[in-house]
């Protein structure tokens, strides 16, 4: 939890993927997020396994997965549920 708090207090925006290993759509989104992370240095990308970090998922109201949440200055400023395109992910962070 402490590491997560440090992460979302980052000077850069942070895109957090709330996912689970058993989730098919989450597995589809994984490679897309890896590409986004490799191609964009203006923000950070993090993954949170909701099965291992259920308290974090609950804290941020994650009801469905995959959920992408954009944090700026420690607060969620944008989010999306489900699989979206690489372009839509980048637009989510802007």
PDB file of C-alpha atoms in Angstrom:
ATOM      1  CA  UNK A   1       0.000   0.000   0.000  1.00  0.00           C
ATOM      2  CA  UNK A   2       2.833   2.400   0.866  1.00  0.00           C
ATOM      3  CA  UNK A   3       4.498   1.801  -2.526  1.00  0.00           C
ATOM      4  CA  UNK A   4       1.167   2.432  -4.282  1.00  0.00           C
ATOM      5  CA  UNK A   5       0.712   5.712  -2.420  1.00  0.00           C
ATOM      6  CA  UNK A   6       4.208   6.793  -3.513  1.00  0.00           C
ATOM      7  CA  UNK A   7       3.366   5.863  -7.089  1.00  0.00           C
ATOM      8  CA  UNK A   8       0.129   7.828  -7.325  1.00  0.00           C
ATOM      9  CA  UNK A   9       1.791  10.885  -5.756  1.00  0.00           C
ATOM     10  CA  UNK A  10       4.188  10.918  -8.726  1.00  0.00           C
ATOM     11  CA  UNK A  11       4.848  14.198 -10.541  1.00  0.00           C
ATOM     12  CA  UNK A  12       3.854  12.381 -13.743  1.00  0.00           C
ATOM     13  CA  UNK A  13       0.322  11.094 -14.337  1.00  0.00           C
ATOM     14  CA  UNK A  14      -0.065   7.402 -13.506  1.00  0.00           C
ATOM     15  CA  UNK A  15      -2.241   5.006 -15.493  1.00  0.00           C
ATOM     16  CA  UNK A  16      -3.279   2.109 -13.247  1.00  0.00           C
ATOM     17  CA  UNK A  17      -4.643  -1.132 -14.688  1.00  0.00           C
ATOM     18  CA  UNK A  18      -6.851  -2.963 -12.178  1.00  0.00           C
ATOM     19  CA  UNK A  19      -6.879  -6.554 -13.433  1.00  0.00           C
ATOM     20  CA  UNK A  20      -6.976 -10.253 -12.486  1.00  0.00           C
ATOM     21  CA  UNK A  21      -4.988 -13.179 -13.909  1.00  0.00           C
ATOM     22  CA  UNK A  22      -8.143 -15.171 -14.712  1.00  0.00           C
ATOM     23  CA  UNK A  23      -9.811 -12.285 -16.609  1.00  0.00           C
ATOM     24  CA  UNK A  24      -9.843 -12.803 -20.398  1.00  0.00           C
ATOM     25  CA  UNK A  25     -10.373  -9.136 -21.307  1.00  0.00           C
ATOM     26  CA  UNK A  26      -7.565  -8.217 -18.875  1.00  0.00           C
ATOM     27  CA  UNK A  27      -5.236 -10.585 -20.734  1.00  0.00           C
ATOM     28  CA  UNK A  28      -6.227  -8.933 -24.026  1.00  0.00           C
ATOM     29  CA  UNK A  29      -5.452  -5.480 -22.611  1.00  0.00           C
ATOM     30  CA  UNK A  30      -2.046  -6.465 -21.169  1.00  0.00           C
ATOM     31  CA  UNK A  31      -0.004  -6.358 -24.408  1.00  0.00           C
ATOM     32  CA  UNK A  32      -1.673  -3.092 -25.442  1.00  0.00           C
ATOM     33  CA  UNK A  33      -0.703  -1.512 -22.114  1.00  0.00           C
ATOM     34  CA  UNK A  34       2.861  -2.784 -22.507  1.00  0.00           C
ATOM     35  CA  UNK A  35       3.076  -0.983 -25.867  1.00  0.00           C
ATOM     36  CA  UNK A  36       1.596   2.192 -24.398  1.00  0.00           C
ATOM     37  CA  UNK A  37       4.112   2.113 -21.526  1.00  0.00           C
ATOM     38  CA  UNK A  38       7.040   1.578 -23.913  1.00  0.00           C
ATOM     39  CA  UNK A  39       5.975   4.410 -26.222  1.00  0.00           C
ATOM     40  CA  UNK A  40       5.036   7.070 -23.641  1.00  0.00           C
ATOM     41  CA  UNK A  41       7.448   8.544 -21.151  1.00  0.00           C
ATOM     42  CA  UNK A  42       5.103  11.373 -20.156  1.00  0.00           C
ATOM     43  CA  UNK A  43       3.214   9.093 -17.750  1.00  0.00           C
ATOM     44  CA  UNK A  44       3.747   5.930 -15.721  1.00  0.00           C
ATOM     45  CA  UNK A  45       1.839   2.663 -16.122  1.00  0.00           C
ATOM     46  CA  UNK A  46       1.141   0.379 -13.158  1.00  0.00           C
ATOM     47  CA  UNK A  47      -0.808  -2.843 -12.725  1.00  0.00           C
ATOM     48  CA  UNK A  48      -2.818  -3.800  -9.643  1.00  0.00           C
ATOM     49  CA  UNK A  49      -4.054  -7.395  -9.277  1.00  0.00           C
ATOM     50  CA  UNK A  50      -7.487  -7.053  -7.647  1.00  0.00           C
ATOM     51  CA  UNK A  51      -7.280 -10.566  -6.193  1.00  0.00           C
ATOM     52  CA  UNK A  52      -4.072  -9.670  -4.340  1.00  0.00           C
ATOM     53  CA  UNK A  53      -4.986  -6.034  -3.564  1.00  0.00           C
ATOM     54  CA  UNK A  54      -8.728  -6.170  -2.960  1.00  0.00           C
ATOM     55  CA  UNK A  55      -8.544  -3.309  -0.448  1.00  0.00           C
ATOM     56  CA  UNK A  56      -7.122  -0.991  -3.132  1.00  0.00           C
ATOM     57  CA  UNK A  57      -9.784  -2.040  -5.613  1.00  0.00           C
ATOM     58  CA  UNK A  58     -12.455  -1.352  -3.003  1.00  0.00           C
ATOM     59  CA  UNK A  59     -10.864   1.964  -1.992  1.00  0.00           C
ATOM     60  CA  UNK A  60     -11.128   3.227  -5.573  1.00  0.00           C
ATOM     61  CA  UNK A  61     -14.544   1.753  -6.326  1.00  0.00           C
ATOM     62  CA  UNK A  62     -13.383  -0.801  -8.885  1.00  0.00           C
ATOM     63  CA  UNK A  63     -16.447  -2.948  -9.574  1.00  0.00           C
ATOM     64  CA  UNK A  64     -15.501  -4.466 -12.947  1.00  0.00           C
ATOM     65  CA  UNK A  65     -12.233  -5.411 -14.588  1.00  0.00           C
ATOM     66  CA  UNK A  66     -10.264  -4.423 -16.461  1.00  0.00           C
ATOM     67  CA  UNK A  67     -10.533  -0.901 -15.116  1.00  0.00           C
ATOM     68  CA  UNK A  68      -8.023   1.740 -16.138  1.00  0.00           C
ATOM     69  CA  UNK A  69      -7.698   4.712 -13.801  1.00  0.00           C
ATOM     70  CA  UNK A  70      -5.627   7.829 -14.400  1.00  0.00           C
ATOM     71  CA  UNK A  71      -4.176   9.432 -11.280  1.00  0.00           C
ATOM     72  CA  UNK A  72      -2.898  12.997 -11.179  1.00  0.00           C
ATOM     73  CA  UNK A  73      -1.717  14.455  -7.884  1.00  0.00           C
ATOM     74  CA  UNK A  74      -3.070  11.406  -6.049  1.00  0.00           C
ATOM     75  CA  UNK A  75      -6.614  11.653  -7.389  1.00  0.00           C
ATOM     76  CA  UNK A  76      -8.454   9.760 -10.112  1.00  0.00           C
ATOM     77  CA  UNK A  77      -9.072  12.207 -12.957  1.00  0.00           C
ATOM     78  CA  UNK A  78     -10.256   9.755 -15.615  1.00  0.00           C
ATOM     79  CA  UNK A  79     -11.156   6.068 -15.905  1.00  0.00           C
ATOM     80  CA  UNK A  80     -12.403   3.439 -18.306  1.00  0.00           C
ATOM     81  CA  UNK A  81     -13.853  -0.053 -17.905  1.00  0.00           C
ATOM     82  CA  UNK A  82     -13.255  -2.814 -20.434  1.00  0.00           C
ATOM     83  CA  UNK A  83     -10.841  -3.295 -23.309  1.00  0.00           C
ATOM     84  CA  UNK A  84     -10.066  -0.136 -25.273  1.00  0.00           C
ATOM     85  CA  UNK A  85      -7.670   0.670 -28.110  1.00  0.00           C
ATOM     86  CA  UNK A  86      -4.128   1.913 -27.675  1.00  0.00           C
ATOM     87  CA  UNK A  87      -5.188   5.338 -28.980  1.00  0.00           C
ATOM     88  CA  UNK A  88      -8.087   5.488 -26.506  1.00  0.00           C
ATOM     89  CA  UNK A  89      -5.715   4.612 -23.648  1.00  0.00           C
ATOM     90  CA  UNK A  90      -3.357   7.446 -24.579  1.00  0.00           C
ATOM     91  CA  UNK A  91      -6.318   9.840 -24.911  1.00  0.00           C
ATOM     92  CA  UNK A  92      -7.518   8.757 -21.465  1.00  0.00           C
ATOM     93  CA  UNK A  93      -4.305  10.082 -19.916  1.00  0.00           C
ATOM     94  CA  UNK A  94      -4.252  13.427 -21.798  1.00  0.00           C
TER      95      UNK A  94
END
